Short mmCIF file of C-alpha atoms and ligand atoms in Angstrom, two decimals:
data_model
loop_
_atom_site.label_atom_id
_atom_site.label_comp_id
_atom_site.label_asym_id
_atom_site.label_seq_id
_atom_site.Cartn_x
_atom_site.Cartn_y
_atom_site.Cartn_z
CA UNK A 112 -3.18 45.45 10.89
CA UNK A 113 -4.41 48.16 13.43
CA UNK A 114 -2.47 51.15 12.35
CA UNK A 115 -1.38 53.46 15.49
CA UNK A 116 -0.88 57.22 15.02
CA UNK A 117 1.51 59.04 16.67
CA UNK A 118 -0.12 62.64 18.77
CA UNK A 119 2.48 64.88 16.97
CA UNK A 120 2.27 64.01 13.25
CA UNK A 121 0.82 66.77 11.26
CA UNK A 122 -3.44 66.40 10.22
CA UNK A 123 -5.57 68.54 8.54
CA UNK A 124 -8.18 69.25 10.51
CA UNK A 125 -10.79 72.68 10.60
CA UNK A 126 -8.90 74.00 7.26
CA UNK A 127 -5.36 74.34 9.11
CA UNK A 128 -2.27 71.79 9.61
CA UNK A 129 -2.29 70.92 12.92
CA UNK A 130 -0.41 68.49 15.20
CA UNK A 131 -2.55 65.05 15.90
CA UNK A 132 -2.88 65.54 19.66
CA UNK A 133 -4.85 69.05 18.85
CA UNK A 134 -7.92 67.55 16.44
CA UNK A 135 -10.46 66.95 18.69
CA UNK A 136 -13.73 66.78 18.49
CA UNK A 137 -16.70 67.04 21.25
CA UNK A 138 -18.86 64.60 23.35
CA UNK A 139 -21.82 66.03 21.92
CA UNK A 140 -21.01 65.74 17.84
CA UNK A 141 -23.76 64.96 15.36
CA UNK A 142 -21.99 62.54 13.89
CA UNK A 143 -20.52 60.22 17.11
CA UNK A 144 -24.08 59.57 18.11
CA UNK A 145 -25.85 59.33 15.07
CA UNK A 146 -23.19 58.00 12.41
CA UNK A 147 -23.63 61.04 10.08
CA UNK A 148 -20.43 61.18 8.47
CA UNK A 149 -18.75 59.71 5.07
CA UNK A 150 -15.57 58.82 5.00
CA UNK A 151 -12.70 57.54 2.19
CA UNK A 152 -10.00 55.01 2.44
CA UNK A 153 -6.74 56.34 -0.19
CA UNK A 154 -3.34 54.22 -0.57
CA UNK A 155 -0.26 55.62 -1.20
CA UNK A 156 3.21 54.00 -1.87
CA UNK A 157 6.06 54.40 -1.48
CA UNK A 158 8.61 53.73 -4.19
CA UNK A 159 12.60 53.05 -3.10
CA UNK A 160 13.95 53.25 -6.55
CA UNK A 161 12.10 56.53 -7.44
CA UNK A 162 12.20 58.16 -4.25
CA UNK A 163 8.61 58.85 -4.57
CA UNK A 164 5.54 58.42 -2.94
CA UNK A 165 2.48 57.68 -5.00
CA UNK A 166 -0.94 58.34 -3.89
CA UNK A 167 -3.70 55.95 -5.78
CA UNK A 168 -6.63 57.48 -7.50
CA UNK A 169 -6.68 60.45 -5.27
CA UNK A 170 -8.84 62.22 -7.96
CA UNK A 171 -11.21 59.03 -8.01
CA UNK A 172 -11.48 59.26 -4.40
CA UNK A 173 -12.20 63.02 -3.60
CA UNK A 174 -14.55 62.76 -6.42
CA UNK A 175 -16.32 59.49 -4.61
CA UNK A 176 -16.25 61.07 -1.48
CA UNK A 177 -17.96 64.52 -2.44
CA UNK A 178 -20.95 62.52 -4.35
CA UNK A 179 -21.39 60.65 -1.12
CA UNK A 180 -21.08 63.55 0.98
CA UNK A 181 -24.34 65.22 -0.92
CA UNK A 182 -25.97 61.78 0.36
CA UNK A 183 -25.91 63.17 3.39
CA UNK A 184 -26.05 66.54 2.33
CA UNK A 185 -22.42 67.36 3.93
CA UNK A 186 -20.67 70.44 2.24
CA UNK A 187 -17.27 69.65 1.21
CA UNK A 188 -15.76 73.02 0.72
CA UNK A 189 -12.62 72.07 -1.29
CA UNK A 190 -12.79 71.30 -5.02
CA UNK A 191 -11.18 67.89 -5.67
CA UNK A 192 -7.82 69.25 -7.21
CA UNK A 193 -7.39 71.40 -3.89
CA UNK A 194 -7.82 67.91 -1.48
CA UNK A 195 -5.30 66.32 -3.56
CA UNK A 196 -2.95 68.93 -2.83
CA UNK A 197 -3.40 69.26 0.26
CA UNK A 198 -3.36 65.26 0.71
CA UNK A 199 0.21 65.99 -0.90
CA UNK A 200 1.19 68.91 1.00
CA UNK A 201 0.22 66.74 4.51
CA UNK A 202 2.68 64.02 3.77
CA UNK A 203 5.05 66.06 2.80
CA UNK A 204 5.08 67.79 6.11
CA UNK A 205 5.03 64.77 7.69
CA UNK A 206 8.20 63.47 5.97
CA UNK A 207 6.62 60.13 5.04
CA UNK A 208 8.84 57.61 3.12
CA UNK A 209 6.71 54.62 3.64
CA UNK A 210 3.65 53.16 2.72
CA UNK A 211 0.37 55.15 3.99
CA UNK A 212 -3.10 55.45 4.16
CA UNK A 213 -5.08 58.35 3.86
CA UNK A 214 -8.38 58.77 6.10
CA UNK A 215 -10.52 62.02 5.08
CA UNK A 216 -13.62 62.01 7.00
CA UNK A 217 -16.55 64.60 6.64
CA UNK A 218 -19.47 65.00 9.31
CA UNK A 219 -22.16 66.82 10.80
CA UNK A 220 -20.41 68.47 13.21
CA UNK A 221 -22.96 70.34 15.51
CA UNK A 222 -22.85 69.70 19.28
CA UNK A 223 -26.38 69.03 20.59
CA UNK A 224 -28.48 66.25 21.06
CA UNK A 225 -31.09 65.31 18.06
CA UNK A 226 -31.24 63.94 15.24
CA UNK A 227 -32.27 66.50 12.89
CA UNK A 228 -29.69 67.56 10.94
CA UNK A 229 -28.53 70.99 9.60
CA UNK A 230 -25.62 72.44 7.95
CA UNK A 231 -22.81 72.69 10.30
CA UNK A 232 -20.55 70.37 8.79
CA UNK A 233 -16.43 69.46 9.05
CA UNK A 234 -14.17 67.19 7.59
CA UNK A 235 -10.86 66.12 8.57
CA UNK A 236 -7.85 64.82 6.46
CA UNK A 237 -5.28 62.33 8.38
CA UNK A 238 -2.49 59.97 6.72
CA UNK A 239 -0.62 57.56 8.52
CA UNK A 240 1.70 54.71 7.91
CA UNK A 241 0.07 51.59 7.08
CA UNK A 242 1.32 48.20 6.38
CA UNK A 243 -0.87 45.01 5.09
CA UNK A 244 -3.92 44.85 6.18
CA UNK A 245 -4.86 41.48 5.28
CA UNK A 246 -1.76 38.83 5.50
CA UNK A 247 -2.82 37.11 2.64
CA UNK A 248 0.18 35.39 1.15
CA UNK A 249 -0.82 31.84 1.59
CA UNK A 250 -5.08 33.07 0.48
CA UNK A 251 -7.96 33.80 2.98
CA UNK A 252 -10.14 31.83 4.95
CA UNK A 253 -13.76 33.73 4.52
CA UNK A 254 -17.19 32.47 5.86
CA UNK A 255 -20.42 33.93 4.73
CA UNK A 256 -21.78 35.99 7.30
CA UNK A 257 -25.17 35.51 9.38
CA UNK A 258 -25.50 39.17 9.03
CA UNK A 259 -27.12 40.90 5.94
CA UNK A 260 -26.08 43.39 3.83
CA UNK A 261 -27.57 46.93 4.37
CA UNK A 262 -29.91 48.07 2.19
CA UNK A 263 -29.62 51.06 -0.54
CA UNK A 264 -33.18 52.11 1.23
CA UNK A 265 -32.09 51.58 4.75
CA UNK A 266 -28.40 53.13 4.68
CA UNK A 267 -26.54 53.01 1.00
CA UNK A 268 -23.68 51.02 1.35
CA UNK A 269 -21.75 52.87 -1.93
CA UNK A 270 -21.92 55.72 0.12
CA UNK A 271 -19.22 55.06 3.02
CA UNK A 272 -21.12 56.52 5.24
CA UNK A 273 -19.36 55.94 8.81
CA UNK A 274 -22.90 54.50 10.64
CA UNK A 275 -23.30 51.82 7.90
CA UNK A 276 -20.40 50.58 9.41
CA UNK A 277 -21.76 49.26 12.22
CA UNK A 278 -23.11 46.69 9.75
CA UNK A 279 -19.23 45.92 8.58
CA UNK A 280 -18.23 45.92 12.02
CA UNK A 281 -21.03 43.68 13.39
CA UNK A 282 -19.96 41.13 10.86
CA UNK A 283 -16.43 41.22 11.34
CA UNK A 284 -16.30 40.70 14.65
CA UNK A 285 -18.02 37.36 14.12
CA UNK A 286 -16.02 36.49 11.67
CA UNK A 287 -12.85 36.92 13.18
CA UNK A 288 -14.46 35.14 16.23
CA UNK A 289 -15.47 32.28 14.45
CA UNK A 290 -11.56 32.08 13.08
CA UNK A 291 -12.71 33.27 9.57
CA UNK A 292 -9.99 36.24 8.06
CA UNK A 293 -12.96 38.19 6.95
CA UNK A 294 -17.02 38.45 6.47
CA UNK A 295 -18.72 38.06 3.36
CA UNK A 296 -22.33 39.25 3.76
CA UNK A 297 -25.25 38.57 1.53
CA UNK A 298 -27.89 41.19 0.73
CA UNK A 299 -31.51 40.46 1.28
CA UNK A 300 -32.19 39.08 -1.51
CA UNK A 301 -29.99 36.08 -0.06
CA UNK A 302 -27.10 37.16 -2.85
CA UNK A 303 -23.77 37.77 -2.44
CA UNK A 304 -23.07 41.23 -1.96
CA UNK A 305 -19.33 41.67 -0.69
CA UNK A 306 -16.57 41.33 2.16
CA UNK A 307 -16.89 43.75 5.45
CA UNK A 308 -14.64 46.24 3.79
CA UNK A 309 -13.83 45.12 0.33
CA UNK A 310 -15.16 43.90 -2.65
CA UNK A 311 -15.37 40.21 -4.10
CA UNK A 312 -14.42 38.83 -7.69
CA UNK A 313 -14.87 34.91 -8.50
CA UNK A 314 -13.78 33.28 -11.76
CA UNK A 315 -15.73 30.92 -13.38
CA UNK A 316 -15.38 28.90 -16.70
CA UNK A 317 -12.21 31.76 -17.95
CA UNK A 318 -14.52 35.07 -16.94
CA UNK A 319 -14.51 37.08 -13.64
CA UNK A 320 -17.90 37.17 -11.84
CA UNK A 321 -18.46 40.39 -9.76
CA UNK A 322 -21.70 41.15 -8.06
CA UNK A 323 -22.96 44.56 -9.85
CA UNK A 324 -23.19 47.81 -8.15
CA UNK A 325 -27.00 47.56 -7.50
CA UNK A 326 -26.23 44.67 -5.01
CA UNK A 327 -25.52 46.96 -2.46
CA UNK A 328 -21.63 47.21 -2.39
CA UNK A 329 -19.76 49.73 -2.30
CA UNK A 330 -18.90 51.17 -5.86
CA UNK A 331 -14.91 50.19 -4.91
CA UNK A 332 -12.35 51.83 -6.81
CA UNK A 333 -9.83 48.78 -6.84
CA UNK A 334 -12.58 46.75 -8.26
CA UNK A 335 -12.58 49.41 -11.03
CA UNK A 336 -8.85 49.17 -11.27
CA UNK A 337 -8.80 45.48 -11.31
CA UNK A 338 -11.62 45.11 -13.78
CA UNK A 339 -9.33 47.22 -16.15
CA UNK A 340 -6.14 45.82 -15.58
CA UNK A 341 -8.59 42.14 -16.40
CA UNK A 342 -10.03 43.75 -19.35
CA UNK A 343 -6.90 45.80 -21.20
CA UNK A 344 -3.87 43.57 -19.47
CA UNK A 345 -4.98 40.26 -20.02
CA UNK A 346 -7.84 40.15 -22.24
CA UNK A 347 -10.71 38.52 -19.91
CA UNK A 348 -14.27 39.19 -19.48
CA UNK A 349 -15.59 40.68 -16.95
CA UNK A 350 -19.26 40.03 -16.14
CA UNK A 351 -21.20 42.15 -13.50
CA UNK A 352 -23.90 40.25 -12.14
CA UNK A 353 -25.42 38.68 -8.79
CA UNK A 354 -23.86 35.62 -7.67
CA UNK A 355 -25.56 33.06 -5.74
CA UNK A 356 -23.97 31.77 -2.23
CA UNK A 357 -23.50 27.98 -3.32
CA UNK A 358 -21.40 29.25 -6.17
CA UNK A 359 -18.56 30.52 -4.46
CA UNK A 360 -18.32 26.86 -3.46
CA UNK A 361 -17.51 26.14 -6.69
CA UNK A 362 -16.07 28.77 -8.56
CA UNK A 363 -12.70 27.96 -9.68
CA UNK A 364 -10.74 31.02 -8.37
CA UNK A 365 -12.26 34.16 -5.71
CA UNK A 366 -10.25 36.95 -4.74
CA UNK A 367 -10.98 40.10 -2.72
CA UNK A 368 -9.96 44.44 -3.54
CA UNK A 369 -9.71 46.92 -1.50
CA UNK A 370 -7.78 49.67 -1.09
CA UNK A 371 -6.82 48.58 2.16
CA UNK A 372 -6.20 44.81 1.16
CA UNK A 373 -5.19 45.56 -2.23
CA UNK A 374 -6.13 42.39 -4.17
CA UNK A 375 -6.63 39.64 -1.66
CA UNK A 376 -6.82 36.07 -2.73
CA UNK A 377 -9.14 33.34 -0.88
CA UNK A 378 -8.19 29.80 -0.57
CA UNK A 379 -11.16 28.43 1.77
CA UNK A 380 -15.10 29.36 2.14
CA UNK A 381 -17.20 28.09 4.80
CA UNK A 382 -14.36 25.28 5.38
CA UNK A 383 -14.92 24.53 1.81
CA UNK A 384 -11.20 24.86 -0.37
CA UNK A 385 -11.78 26.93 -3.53
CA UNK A 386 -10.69 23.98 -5.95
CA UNK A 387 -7.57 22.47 -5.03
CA UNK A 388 -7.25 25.27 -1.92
CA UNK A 389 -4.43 27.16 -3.38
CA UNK A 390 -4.02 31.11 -5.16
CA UNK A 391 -5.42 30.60 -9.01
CA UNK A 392 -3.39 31.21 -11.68
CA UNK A 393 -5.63 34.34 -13.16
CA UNK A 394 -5.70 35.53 -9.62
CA UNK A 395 -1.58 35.69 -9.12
CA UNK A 396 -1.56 37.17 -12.61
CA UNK A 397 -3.75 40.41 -11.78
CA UNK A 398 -2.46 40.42 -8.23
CA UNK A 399 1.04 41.21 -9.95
CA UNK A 400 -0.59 43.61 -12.47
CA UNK A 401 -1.96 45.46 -9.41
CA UNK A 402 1.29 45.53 -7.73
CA UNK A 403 2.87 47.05 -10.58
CA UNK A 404 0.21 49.48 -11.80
CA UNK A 405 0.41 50.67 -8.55
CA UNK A 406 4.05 51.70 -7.63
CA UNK A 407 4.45 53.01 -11.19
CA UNK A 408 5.99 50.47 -12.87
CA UNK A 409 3.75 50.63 -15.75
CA UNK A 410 3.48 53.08 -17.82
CA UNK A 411 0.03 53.22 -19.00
CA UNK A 412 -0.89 53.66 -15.45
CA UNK A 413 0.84 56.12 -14.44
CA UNK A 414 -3.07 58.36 -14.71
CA UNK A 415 -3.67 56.73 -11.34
CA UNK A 416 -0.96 58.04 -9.50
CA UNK A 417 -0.10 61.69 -7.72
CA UNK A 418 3.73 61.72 -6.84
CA UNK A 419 4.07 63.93 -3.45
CA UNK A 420 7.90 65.02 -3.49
CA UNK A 421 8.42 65.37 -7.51
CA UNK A 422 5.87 68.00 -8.18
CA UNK A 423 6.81 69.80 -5.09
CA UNK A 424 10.19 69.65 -5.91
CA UNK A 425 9.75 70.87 -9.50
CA UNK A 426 7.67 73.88 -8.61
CA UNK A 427 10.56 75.23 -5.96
CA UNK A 428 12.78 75.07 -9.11
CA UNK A 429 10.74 76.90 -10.72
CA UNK A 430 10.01 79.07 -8.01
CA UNK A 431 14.11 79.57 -7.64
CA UNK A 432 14.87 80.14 -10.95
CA UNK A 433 12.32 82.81 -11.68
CA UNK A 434 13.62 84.99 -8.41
CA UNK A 435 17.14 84.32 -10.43
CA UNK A 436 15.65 85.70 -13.54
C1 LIG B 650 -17.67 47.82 2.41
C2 LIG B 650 -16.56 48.06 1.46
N1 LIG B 650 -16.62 47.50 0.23
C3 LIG B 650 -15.64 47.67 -0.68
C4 LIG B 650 -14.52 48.42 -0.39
C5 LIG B 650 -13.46 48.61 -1.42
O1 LIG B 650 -13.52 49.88 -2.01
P1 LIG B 650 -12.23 50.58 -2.57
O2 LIG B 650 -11.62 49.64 -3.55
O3 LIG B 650 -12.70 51.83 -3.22
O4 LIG B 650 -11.35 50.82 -1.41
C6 LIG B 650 -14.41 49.02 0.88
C7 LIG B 650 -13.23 49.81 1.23
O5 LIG B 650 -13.19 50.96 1.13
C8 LIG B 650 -15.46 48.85 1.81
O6 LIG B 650 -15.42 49.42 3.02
#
């Protein structure tokens, strides 16, 4: 899904709350010509019978994005707690009651041509509604890609950083040429390394196989999440280790996470069916998990969710009844 924003709804952008069709930025940026920015990718949910909107692992992923940012050495100028609120404070303004996604992007931001970079720096923070991004239901078609991987010493792919995704982009475009759903690209090494813009588990003989972070993927916080939910929920091993191309041919059950595709499963490889060609029975079981850990239906989850309207609401009480007082 291709999610369109509307001019007027409300952005943070250059430390103020400003209307969409006002954050602009110039010709001559840093970061358009020479990729120099980091970006995140947060979920948040809405909940009908709470009334709530939950956003997922904010913490985890203003924390991510600030390590990344010293990658490139961009000052973030916000402490983590302060981007969560104003993540918060941003939907609320924009009245959301749906399901979102959060895009906070950080970037040399000097207007001049060269490479060289210094230490004007921005960062924007924009949420939008968001549907599926995947349509997964019935499991993915993937197909390994022709392209490789990029490199920890070339650009690090755990650190989002927006020109490495020319890489994702390059091999998604094939993909969705070739009639695949999505990319899986190998590192050089010739190993599996992960999808375009996710992360890959495969189960094999009752454990789940996931390449480890040194095989240049992004350090993905719904792998994280899913690993636990494996680990606590349902008492299965989780191994972290490289995994060779011929045995996601064989694997018994291979599923995707993302924040954007949540947990995605895949049916077919390289025109190859994943065992019988249908969504594995360990696979359905942590895709529910997920679903539930994230809208708050379980309790011992509950750490990786910031509700937007309760807090709010409960400090205007407050607010109210000490003017009372
Ligand atoms: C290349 C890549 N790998 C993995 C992921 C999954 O990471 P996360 O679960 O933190 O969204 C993403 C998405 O952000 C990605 O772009």
């Amino acid at each position: 899904m291709k999610a369109e924003a509307d001019p007027n709804m409300i952005v943070y952008f250059n430390n103020e709350y400003v209307p969409m069709r006002e954050a602009r930025v110039g010709i001559l940026t840093h970061a358009l010509h020479y990729g120099t920015g980091v970006f995140e990718g947060i979920r948040a949910y809405w909940e009908e019978d709470e009334q709530e909107l939950f956003v997922l692992r904010a913490r985890e992923h203003y924390e991510r994005w600030k390590q990344n940012c010293e990658i490139l050495r961009i000052n973030v100028p916000l402490e983590t707690d302060e981007l969560c609120a104003v993540t918060a404070e941003l939907m609320r303004r924009n009245g959301f009651r749906s399901n979102l996604y959060v895009r906070p992007i950080a970037y040399k931001s000097a207007e001049r041509i060269g490479v060289a970079t210094d230490d004007q720096d921005a960062f924007a923070i924009v949420a939008l509604p968001f549907g599926e991004y995947l349509h997964a239901d019935k499991g993915l078609h993937v197909g390994i890609s022709s392209w490789r991987r990029i490199e920890d010493n070339a650009i690090p792919a755990r650190g989002k950083i927006c020109g490495a995704y020319a890489n994702s982009a390059l091999a998604t475009d094939d993909a969705r040429r070739a009639g695949f759903d999505e990319a899986i690209l190998l590192n050089e090494n010739g190993q599996v390394a992960e999808g375009a813009t996710c992360n890959l588990f495969m189960a094999r003989a009752g454990k789940l196989i996931t390449p480890a972070v040194t095989d240049n993927v992004l350090e993905g916080l719904t792998r994280d999440s899913v690993m636990e939910l494996a680990t606590r929920e349902l008492g299965v091993e989780v191994v972290e280790r490289s995994i060779d191309r011929s045995e996601l041919y064989v694997c018994d059950e291979l599923f995707l996470t993302g924040t954007a595709v949540g947990l995605a499963p895949v049916t077919r490889v390289d025109h190859r069916p994943v065992r019988e060609g249908a969504i594995g029975p360990l696979t359905r079981r942590l895709q529910e998990l997920y679903f539930q850990a994230t809208r708050g239906h379980l309790p011992a989850y509950r750490k990786w969710l910031l509700p937007v309207y309760r807090d709010a609401h409960a400090a205007r009480t407050a607010e109210t009844q000490q003017s009372v007082a």
